[in-house]
Structures are given as structure tokens and as C-alpha cells.
mmCIF file of C-alpha atoms in Angstrom:
data_model
loop_
_atom_site.group_PDB
_atom_site.id
_atom_site.type_symbol
_atom_site.label_atom_id
_atom_site.label_comp_id
_atom_site.label_asym_id
_atom_site.label_seq_id
_atom_site.Cartn_x
_atom_site.Cartn_y
_atom_site.Cartn_z
ATOM 1 C CA MET A 1 14.441 11.901 68.238
ATOM 2 C CA ALA A 2 17.638 9.927 67.624
ATOM 3 C CA ALA A 3 19.124 10.448 64.175
ATOM 4 C CA ALA A 4 19.277 7.406 61.909
ATOM 5 C CA ARG A 5 22.803 6.219 61.240
ATOM 6 C CA TRP A 6 24.488 2.992 60.289
ATOM 7 C CA ASP A 7 26.215 1.154 63.119
ATOM 8 C CA LEU A 8 27.721 -2.327 62.693
ATOM 9 C CA GLY A 9 28.148 -2.724 66.440
ATOM 10 C CA PRO A 10 24.920 -4.754 66.937
ATOM 11 C CA ILE A 11 26.354 -7.548 64.768
ATOM 12 C CA ARG A 12 28.864 -8.232 67.552
ATOM 13 C CA GLU A 13 26.044 -8.475 70.112
ATOM 14 C CA PRO A 14 23.992 -11.673 70.604
ATOM 15 C CA LEU A 15 20.811 -9.949 69.407
ATOM 16 C CA GLY A 16 22.256 -8.838 66.076
ATOM 17 C CA LEU A 17 24.320 -11.981 65.576
ATOM 18 C CA SER A 18 21.291 -14.213 66.115
ATOM 19 C CA ARG A 19 19.335 -12.239 63.500
ATOM 20 C CA GLY A 20 22.092 -12.776 60.966
ATOM 21 C CA LEU A 21 22.242 -16.505 61.689
ATOM 22 C CA GLN A 22 18.471 -16.782 61.438
ATOM 23 C CA GLY A 23 18.465 -15.257 57.977
ATOM 24 C CA PHE A 24 21.367 -17.456 56.869
ATOM 25 C CA PHE A 25 19.875 -20.750 58.041
ATOM 26 C CA SER A 26 16.370 -19.846 56.877
ATOM 27 C CA ILE A 27 17.701 -19.741 53.316
ATOM 28 C CA PHE A 28 19.025 -23.289 53.592
ATOM 29 C CA SER A 29 15.789 -24.517 55.135
ATOM 30 C CA PHE A 30 13.412 -23.430 52.374
ATOM 31 C CA ALA A 31 15.911 -23.638 49.493
ATOM 32 C CA THR A 32 16.789 -27.306 50.066
ATOM 33 C CA LEU A 33 13.092 -28.154 50.201
ATOM 34 C CA GLY A 34 11.642 -25.821 47.569
ATOM 35 C CA GLY A 35 14.400 -26.597 45.059
ATOM 36 C CA PHE A 36 14.296 -30.374 45.384
ATOM 37 C CA GLN A 37 13.789 -32.330 42.167
ATOM 38 C CA GLY A 38 14.278 -36.071 41.910
ATOM 39 C CA SER A 39 12.615 -39.227 40.658
ATOM 40 C CA VAL A 40 11.439 -42.660 41.754
ATOM 41 C CA ARG A 41 12.973 -45.364 39.529
ATOM 42 C CA ILE A 42 12.049 -49.024 39.222
ATOM 43 C CA GLN A 43 13.779 -51.661 37.124
ATOM 44 C CA LEU A 44 11.334 -54.017 35.405
ATOM 45 C CA SER A 45 12.258 -57.493 34.173
ATOM 46 C CA CYS A 46 9.774 -59.396 32.014
ATOM 47 C CA GLY A 47 11.459 -62.480 30.698
ATOM 48 C CA SER A 48 14.317 -61.247 28.504
ATOM 49 C CA HIS A 49 13.013 -57.665 28.471
ATOM 50 C CA ASN A 50 14.478 -55.155 30.952
ATOM 51 C CA THR A 51 13.185 -51.605 31.290
ATOM 52 C CA SER A 52 13.654 -48.778 33.760
ATOM 53 C CA VAL A 53 10.628 -46.590 34.530
ATOM 54 C CA ALA A 54 10.647 -43.351 36.536
ATOM 55 C CA ALA A 55 8.127 -41.033 38.173
ATOM 56 C CA PRO A 56 9.036 -37.423 39.038
ATOM 57 C CA LEU A 57 9.475 -36.569 42.698
ATOM 58 C CA GLY A 58 9.786 -32.935 43.709
ATOM 59 C CA TYR A 59 8.305 -29.908 45.425
ATOM 60 C CA PRO A 60 5.434 -29.470 46.284
ATOM 61 C CA PHE A 61 5.196 -33.299 46.506
ATOM 62 C CA ARG A 62 1.772 -33.949 45.010
ATOM 63 C CA LEU A 63 2.747 -37.556 44.450
ATOM 64 C CA HIS A 64 -0.703 -38.591 43.275
ATOM 65 C CA GLU A 65 -0.038 -36.526 40.136
ATOM 66 C CA SER A 66 3.250 -38.322 39.327
ATOM 67 C CA THR A 67 2.982 -41.070 36.698
ATOM 68 C CA PHE A 68 5.646 -43.573 35.714
ATOM 69 C CA SER A 69 7.223 -43.074 32.318
ATOM 70 C CA PRO A 70 7.401 -44.803 29.893
ATOM 71 C CA SER A 71 3.780 -45.844 30.290
ATOM 72 C CA LEU A 72 3.406 -49.125 32.144
ATOM 73 C CA ARG A 73 0.437 -50.027 29.927
ATOM 74 C CA GLU A 74 2.861 -50.647 27.071
ATOM 75 C CA LEU A 75 5.217 -52.902 29.042
ATOM 76 C CA CYS A 76 5.300 -56.566 30.045
ATOM 77 C CA ASN A 77 2.504 -57.652 27.685
ATOM 78 C CA GLY A 78 -0.202 -55.564 29.311
ATOM 79 C CA THR A 79 0.510 -56.527 32.909
ATOM 80 C CA TRP A 80 -0.697 -53.076 33.978
ATOM 81 C CA PRO A 81 -4.041 -52.123 32.388
ATOM 82 C CA HIS A 82 -3.738 -48.514 33.617
ATOM 83 C CA ASN A 83 -1.013 -46.001 34.315
ATOM 84 C CA ILE A 84 0.323 -46.201 37.872
ATOM 85 C CA HIS A 85 0.624 -43.092 40.043
ATOM 86 C CA LEU A 86 2.582 -42.540 43.220
ATOM 87 C CA LEU A 87 0.486 -42.303 46.370
ATOM 88 C CA GLY A 88 -0.132 -39.305 48.609
ATOM 89 C CA ASP A 89 -0.383 -35.519 48.586
ATOM 90 C CA PHE A 90 2.106 -33.849 50.920
ATOM 91 C CA SER A 91 1.959 -30.364 49.421
ATOM 92 C CA SER A 92 0.367 -28.686 52.465
ATOM 93 C CA SER A 93 3.247 -29.575 54.813
ATOM 94 C CA ALA A 94 5.916 -28.780 52.216
ATOM 95 C CA GLN A 95 4.416 -25.424 51.231
ATOM 96 C CA PHE A 96 3.862 -24.451 54.859
ATOM 97 C CA MET A 97 7.530 -25.177 55.610
ATOM 98 C CA VAL A 98 8.705 -23.098 52.644
ATOM 99 C CA THR A 99 6.363 -20.232 53.555
ATOM 100 C CA VAL A 100 7.603 -20.128 57.151
ATOM 101 C CA GLY A 101 11.220 -20.248 55.984
ATOM 102 C CA ALA A 102 10.746 -17.431 53.479
ATOM 103 C CA GLY A 103 8.824 -15.312 56.001
ATOM 104 C CA ALA A 104 11.457 -15.886 58.675
ATOM 105 C CA PHE A 105 14.198 -14.877 56.232
ATOM 106 C CA VAL A 106 12.462 -11.615 55.356
ATOM 107 C CA TYR A 107 11.677 -10.745 58.973
ATOM 108 C CA SER A 108 15.177 -11.529 60.252
ATOM 109 C CA LEU A 109 16.699 -9.233 57.613
ATOM 110 C CA MET A 110 14.235 -6.457 58.452
ATOM 111 C CA ALA A 111 14.943 -6.823 62.168
ATOM 112 C CA LEU A 112 18.701 -6.739 61.532
ATOM 113 C CA LEU A 113 18.282 -3.628 59.377
ATOM 114 C CA VAL A 114 16.434 -1.894 62.221
ATOM 115 C CA LEU A 115 19.227 -2.763 64.645
ATOM 116 C CA LEU A 116 21.941 -1.513 62.295
ATOM 117 C CA ARG A 117 20.121 1.667 61.295
ATOM 118 C CA TRP A 118 17.918 2.688 64.213
ATOM 119 C CA LEU A 119 19.437 1.085 67.322
ATOM 120 C CA PRO A 120 19.137 4.238 69.496
ATOM 121 C CA ARG A 121 15.456 4.511 68.607
ATOM 122 C CA TYR A 122 14.988 0.759 69.171
ATOM 123 C CA ARG A 123 16.383 1.062 72.696
ATOM 124 C CA GLY A 124 15.020 4.517 73.382
ATOM 125 C CA ALA A 125 12.739 5.270 76.305
ATOM 126 C CA GLY A 126 9.135 4.482 75.532
ATOM 127 C CA SER A 127 9.965 2.559 72.341
ATOM 128 C CA ARG A 128 7.574 -0.252 71.497
ATOM 129 C CA MET A 129 9.920 -1.838 68.970
ATOM 130 C CA PRO A 130 11.320 -4.440 71.402
ATOM 131 C CA MET A 131 7.793 -5.477 72.407
ATOM 132 C CA VAL A 132 6.727 -5.969 68.795
ATOM 133 C CA ASP A 133 10.016 -7.718 68.033
ATOM 134 C CA PHE A 134 9.565 -10.101 70.945
ATOM 135 C CA LEU A 135 6.011 -11.052 69.972
ATOM 136 C CA ALA A 136 7.054 -11.626 66.351
ATOM 137 C CA THR A 137 10.054 -13.715 67.425
ATOM 138 C CA ALA A 138 7.872 -15.858 69.694
ATOM 139 C CA ALA A 139 5.360 -16.307 66.863
ATOM 140 C CA PHE A 140 8.053 -17.452 64.430
ATOM 141 C CA SER A 141 9.409 -19.855 67.050
ATOM 142 C CA PHE A 142 5.975 -21.471 67.259
ATOM 143 C CA LEU A 143 5.651 -21.558 63.465
ATOM 144 C CA TRP A 144 9.060 -23.238 63.133
ATOM 145 C CA LEU A 145 7.979 -25.878 65.647
ATOM 146 C CA VAL A 146 4.749 -26.645 63.795
ATOM 147 C CA ALA A 147 6.264 -26.488 60.291
ATOM 148 C CA SER A 148 9.335 -28.596 61.117
ATOM 149 C CA SER A 149 7.294 -31.252 62.911
ATOM 150 C CA ALA A 150 4.717 -31.434 60.119
ATOM 151 C CA TRP A 151 7.368 -31.640 57.400
ATOM 152 C CA ALA A 152 9.346 -34.308 59.297
ATOM 153 C CA LYS A 153 6.189 -36.445 59.499
ATOM 154 C CA ALA A 154 5.404 -35.796 55.818
ATOM 155 C CA LEU A 155 8.930 -36.780 54.774
ATOM 156 C CA THR A 156 8.575 -40.064 56.646
ATOM 157 C CA ASP A 157 5.318 -40.743 54.790
ATOM 158 C CA ILE A 158 6.949 -39.806 51.465
ATOM 159 C CA LYS A 159 9.696 -42.366 52.024
ATOM 160 C CA VAL A 160 7.066 -45.016 52.764
ATOM 161 C CA SER A 161 5.102 -44.040 49.657
ATOM 162 C CA VAL A 162 8.012 -44.134 47.216
ATOM 163 C CA GLY A 163 9.238 -47.391 48.731
ATOM 164 C CA ALA A 164 5.931 -49.185 48.176
ATOM 165 C CA PRO A 165 6.115 -51.971 45.554
ATOM 166 C CA LEU A 166 4.300 -51.682 42.252
ATOM 167 C CA PRO A 167 1.062 -53.648 41.935
ATOM 168 C CA HIS A 168 0.974 -56.703 39.671
ATOM 169 C CA CYS A 169 4.636 -57.544 40.258
ATOM 170 C CA HIS A 170 4.601 -61.345 40.439
ATOM 171 C CA PRO A 171 8.014 -62.996 40.134
ATOM 172 C CA PRO A 172 9.310 -64.700 38.122
ATOM 173 C CA ALA A 173 6.976 -63.476 35.360
ATOM 174 C CA VAL A 174 7.400 -59.800 36.331
ATOM 175 C CA ILE A 175 10.222 -58.664 38.614
ATOM 176 C CA CYS A 176 10.148 -55.084 39.937
ATOM 177 C CA THR A 177 13.363 -53.864 41.538
ATOM 178 C CA PRO A 178 13.183 -50.398 43.159
ATOM 179 C CA GLN A 179 16.296 -48.274 42.811
ATOM 180 C CA THR A 180 17.657 -45.933 45.456
ATOM 181 C CA THR A 181 15.989 -42.499 45.539
ATOM 182 C CA PRO A 182 18.428 -39.914 46.993
ATOM 183 C CA MET A 183 16.681 -37.750 49.579
ATOM 184 C CA GLY A 184 19.652 -36.269 51.381
ATOM 185 C CA ALA A 185 18.545 -32.705 50.637
ATOM 186 C CA LEU A 186 15.136 -33.375 52.182
ATOM 187 C CA ASN A 187 16.741 -34.780 55.315
ATOM 188 C CA VAL A 188 18.868 -31.621 55.485
ATOM 189 C CA SER A 189 15.743 -29.442 55.220
ATOM 190 C CA VAL A 190 14.317 -31.142 58.324
ATOM 191 C CA VAL A 191 17.575 -30.615 60.225
ATOM 192 C CA PHE A 192 17.671 -26.942 59.282
ATOM 193 C CA GLY A 193 14.018 -26.582 60.272
ATOM 194 C CA PHE A 194 14.688 -27.701 63.840
ATOM 195 C CA LEU A 195 17.945 -25.739 63.911
ATOM 196 C CA ASN A 196 15.969 -22.611 63.053
ATOM 197 C CA LEU A 197 13.568 -23.470 65.858
ATOM 198 C CA ILE A 198 16.486 -23.479 68.319
ATOM 199 C CA LEU A 199 17.839 -20.184 66.934
ATOM 200 C CA TRP A 200 14.492 -18.412 67.203
ATOM 201 C CA LEU A 201 13.803 -19.748 70.687
ATOM 202 C CA GLY A 202 17.234 -18.551 71.826
ATOM 203 C CA SER A 203 16.645 -15.176 70.206
ATOM 204 C CA CYS A 204 13.465 -14.765 72.266
ATOM 205 C CA TRP A 205 15.604 -14.329 75.373
ATOM 206 C CA PHE A 206 17.836 -11.677 73.816
ATOM 207 C CA VAL A 207 14.833 -9.712 72.562
ATOM 208 C CA PHE A 208 13.056 -10.111 75.897
ATOM 209 C CA LYS A 209 16.005 -8.431 77.618
ATOM 210 C CA GLU A 210 15.348 -5.317 75.494
ATOM 211 C CA THR A 211 11.717 -5.010 76.570
ATOM 212 C CA HIS A 212 10.491 -3.045 79.576
ATOM 213 C CA TRP A 213 9.380 -6.354 81.132
ATOM 214 C CA HIS A 214 13.040 -7.159 81.779
ATOM 215 C CA ARG A 215 14.494 -3.665 81.818
ATOM 216 C CA PRO A 216 12.098 -1.113 83.325
ATOM 217 C CA PRO A 217 12.333 2.403 81.864
ATOM 218 C CA ALA A 218 14.688 4.757 83.625
ATOM 219 C CA PRO A 219 12.885 6.924 86.202
ATOM 220 C CA SER A 220 12.371 10.521 85.264
ATOM 221 C CA ALA A 221 14.635 13.096 86.890
ATOM 222 C CA PRO A 222 13.097 14.858 89.914
ATOM 223 C CA SER A 223 11.845 18.357 89.178
ATOM 224 C CA ALA A 224 13.606 21.283 90.812
ATOM 225 C CA PRO A 225 11.760 22.795 93.822
ATOM 226 C CA SER A 226 9.875 25.918 92.982
ATOM 227 C CA ALA A 227 11.113 29.202 94.424
ATOM 228 C CA MET A 228 9.128 30.480 97.389
#
């Protein structure tokens, strides 16, 4: 059995380099999404009275739980009889994206550790590590495709939801002016999601080359003829 030792050589190979890049970009993917905190602001004008109201907007994007503050019931002479919530629940897509990103980060670091510590055993005859690695890499590629597509669609719906006008806004008595809601970090999370998809798909080829499907095991040496 090959002795375990540290070897930084795999980092200079496509297989090891891709694992490092996967871990690096996975952090950006789930951190920009999971750490997002913002607000939806609307400027209200009721005659000579001007007020700015805001509703929180952040992960996991259960917008139906976000209420404008200060309470709209106390503004514009009772124009709004009830508190107004944002519309939509996009938590499933957001949480799925964060879960895939965190899982991909952990797996890429574990796979890189195996390459740096146990490369001879990884490439040894009869080793099943490349097979398992290939199946896991293909699975994460599929998960990145599903998660990135779902989150991209959810982000589009979030932008529509936060851009919807408030009810009971009837100029000139009540003028509601929406203010810009920065979502650059959320756009970046979508970009990093599809970038991770490309990285994991490309890594499938490098891992496939380590399996016996691409590189058959070396034939055993012929036995010496027995003495007559």
C-alpha cells in the first residue's frame, strides 16, 4: 500500500487546479446569495406630507413575510386599511442554491485533500476512488445546472415582485415613487452559479481520464514458466 505523503504536484495538473477553482468559486456563489440583505423603499407623497417606507429584502427571500415600515395604516389619512406585504416566497430556490454551493465547496476541498495526500493510492491499480470521484462530479454538475436555473428564474420573479406598485396609489392624492433596490450581488450569484456549472462539467473530463473506462488497468506480468 502506498504511504500517505503530502505532494503539491497535483495543484499544477488540471485535475487538482480545477478542484481548487471549484472551491474558490463555490464560496462566492453561496456567500453572495446567503449573505444578501437589502430593502425595498417607496417614497410616499400625500399632499404636503412626504414619507419613505421600506420592507426588508434578504435571504431566504420569504417576501410574503416582509412588511413595510413605518406602518402604512398610519399614513396618508388611512389610505391603506391594512399593512402591505411583499409578494412571493422564493426560499426553496434560494436555499437549494446555497445548499448546493456549500456542498460543492466541502466536496471540492475533500477531493483536493485526497489528491494532495493520497495521489498514489488514488491512481493505484484497482482503486475505485476515480470512479466514485467521477460519479460525484457528474452529480454536482447536474445539481449546479438545476440550482442555477431555478435561482435565475426566482431572481427574475423577485425583481418583478419588488417592482410592483403599491395598491391604493391614486395620483395626485397619493403618489408612490419606488426607489432603486440594488441587486448587484444577486446578479453575481447567478453568474457564479453558471460559472461553477462550467467548472464542474469541465472537471468531469479530467476525472474521467483517471478511471479505468478511459485508462484500462495495466496488464499483469506474465508468470515465469515452471521448471520441467
